Amino acid sequence: MPLVGNLIGEDHVNYVLMYNMLTGIRIGVSRCQAKIKRPLTIEDFTARHKFSFDIVGNELTPSAKYDFKFKDYAPWVFRTLREDIFHLDPADYLLSLTAKYILSELGSPGKSGSFFYFSRDYRFIIKTIRHSEHKFLLSILPQYFDHVKENPHTLLSRFYGLHRVKLPRGRKIHFVIMNNLFPPHKDIHETYDLKGSTVGREYPEDKAERNPRAVLKDLNWIHRGKALDLGPEKRALLTEQLRRDAEFLKSINVMDYSLLVGIHNMQRGNRDNVRRNTLKVFSPDLPNSLGRSKTASGTGHKSPEAIAMRRAMRSSDPKRLGKHTIRLPEEDIGDRLQLIFYQDEGGLRATDEANEGLDTIYYLGVIDILTPYSLMKRAEHLWKGLKADRVSLFIFCGRAVDHNVGTA
Ligand code: ATP
Ligand code: CA
Ligand code: CA
C-alpha cells in the first residue's frame, strides 16, 4: 500500500475537516454508546442523529474549534454491528479513532478521489465516499447486516460507522469507518488489488520494481505466476466464503469490487519497516464527550484515558451498558483472533498440501463494495469491452468457480 503520510498541521487543507470528522465521531458515538442497549428495530435502519457544533457549545455538544454540523446515520445499527457482530471493544474504538496523534493521511490511492485516513493504531480506516455510495450503503444496510450476521467470517469490508460532516458554506462530506485489512506490526511486501478482469489491470512492472509499496493488479499477478498457497482445508474455507460474499454482492448488484491481497514474507520480516519511518500524524485537540476542551494524551489500550474511560463506563449503571460490558485490557481478545481468515498474526498463513505452515502470511479482504452496477458503470464496462475479457476471480484461490462478474 502506498503509505506516504503527511504531517497534518493546522495549515493543512484537510485539518478542519479531520478535526470536525473526529469531533463528530467522538461525540456522536459516545452519545449512542451511553444509552441502554436494546434490540434493533426496522426504524433504526433509517434513523439519523444530528449534531450542531459551534465555538460556544451547549448541553448536547461541547464547544468545538469550528462551526459545523455532524450527522450520524443508523447509529444503532452500526453500534450493533460493532459490538455484536464484529466484536469491537467500544472504548477501544473511540480511543483509536479520537485519541491524540491519531490519523495519518494517505493521498487518494484510488481513482475515485476518495481520501483515506488511518487511525493511529492502524486498525481503522476513514474513507470519504461519494454521495451516491453513501445512499447506496444506506439502501442495502438491512441486507448487509443480515449477510455479515450470518457470515461471521465474511471477507467483505466491515463497516463500523457512516457519517456526514457539513461545513459552514454547505459542503457535505460523507465518510465510512471500516477495518484496515493490513496489520500495524507487519510489513506488507506485495499488495494486489484484484478484480477478476484484465482490461487496464496492470501496474507498470518497471515502476513496481522501484516502488515496493505499489498496489499491483490482475495482470501483474498473472504475469508473476502468483497463486495463493493454501492447503486443502484453508482453500476450501476461503473459496466457500468468497463464493457466499460474491453471491451477496451480486444480489445487491455490486460488481466492481476487488479482492485485496497483502503478502507478508516471514523470511524478510519487518526490516524494511517502511511504514513506521514515513508515518506522520495528525494531533488534534478534540473536545471530549464530557464537554471539556482538552483531551488527555496517550493512545492504545493501557493509556490513562483508556482506563479512565473504561472505569467510567463500568461504574455507571450496568443496565446502561447492556449485556455487552466493556472488556478490561487484560481480557481484551481483540476483534480478529477468533476469525479464521484473520487468525494468524491478523492474517491467513500460507500452508502446503499437508496443511503445514509456509513462510507467508496473506492479508485478504473484499473492498470497494459501494458502487452498484449503475447505468454509468455499465456504459463504461461495455466501452472497455470487459464482457469478453472477464476472468474468474476465484482463479486466484487456485480453483476456478464461475463467478459471472460483469456479464450483465
Ligand atoms: P477506485 O474506485 O478508483 O478503485 P477508491 O477510491 O474507491 O478507488 P478503493 O478501491 O476502496 O479506493 O481502495 C484503494 C486502495 O486503498 C486499495 O487498492 C488498497 O490498496 C487500499 N485500501 C482500500 N481499502 C482498504 C482496507 N480496508 N484495508 C487496507 N487497504 C485498503
Ligand atoms: Ca477500487
Ligand atoms: Ca471505488
PDB file of N, CA, C and O and ligand atoms in Angstrom, residues 193 195 256 258 367-368, ligand 2:
ATOM      1  N   ASP A 193      -4.470  -5.626  -5.884  1.00  0.00           N
ATOM      2  CA  ASP A 193      -5.887  -5.266  -5.897  1.00  0.00           C
ATOM      3  C   ASP A 193      -6.474  -5.989  -7.104  1.00  0.00           C
ATOM      4  O   ASP A 193      -6.253  -5.610  -8.243  1.00  0.00           O
ATOM      5  N   LYS A 195      -9.425  -7.681  -9.472  1.00  0.00           N
ATOM      6  CA  LYS A 195     -10.837  -7.519  -9.826  1.00  0.00           C
ATOM      7  C   LYS A 195     -11.377  -8.677 -10.643  1.00  0.00           C
ATOM      8  O   LYS A 195     -12.556  -8.688 -10.967  1.00  0.00           O
ATOM      9  N   ASP A 256     -18.110  -4.185  -9.090  1.00  0.00           N
ATOM     10  CA  ASP A 256     -16.819  -3.571  -9.355  1.00  0.00           C
ATOM     11  C   ASP A 256     -15.901  -3.598  -8.125  1.00  0.00           C
ATOM     12  O   ASP A 256     -15.129  -2.696  -7.903  1.00  0.00           O
ATOM     13  N   SER A 258     -13.047  -5.375  -5.368  1.00  0.00           N
ATOM     14  CA  SER A 258     -11.731  -6.015  -5.513  1.00  0.00           C
ATOM     15  C   SER A 258     -11.462  -6.969  -4.366  1.00  0.00           C
ATOM     16  O   SER A 258     -11.948  -6.761  -3.253  1.00  0.00           O
ATOM     17  N   ILE A 367     -12.930  -5.374  -0.948  1.00  0.00           N
ATOM     18  CA  ILE A 367     -13.069  -3.936  -0.677  1.00  0.00           C
ATOM     19  C   ILE A 367     -13.786  -3.203  -1.810  1.00  0.00           C
ATOM     20  O   ILE A 367     -13.993  -3.764  -2.885  1.00  0.00           O
ATOM     21  N   ASP A 368     -14.097  -1.949  -1.515  1.00  0.00           N
ATOM     22  CA  ASP A 368     -14.718  -1.062  -2.508  1.00  0.00           C
ATOM     23  C   ASP A 368     -16.031  -1.650  -3.019  1.00  0.00           C
ATOM     24  O   ASP A 368     -16.236  -1.803  -4.219  1.00  0.00           O
TER      25      ASP A 368
HETATM   26 CA    CA B   2     -11.295   0.088  -6.143  1.00  0.00          CA
END
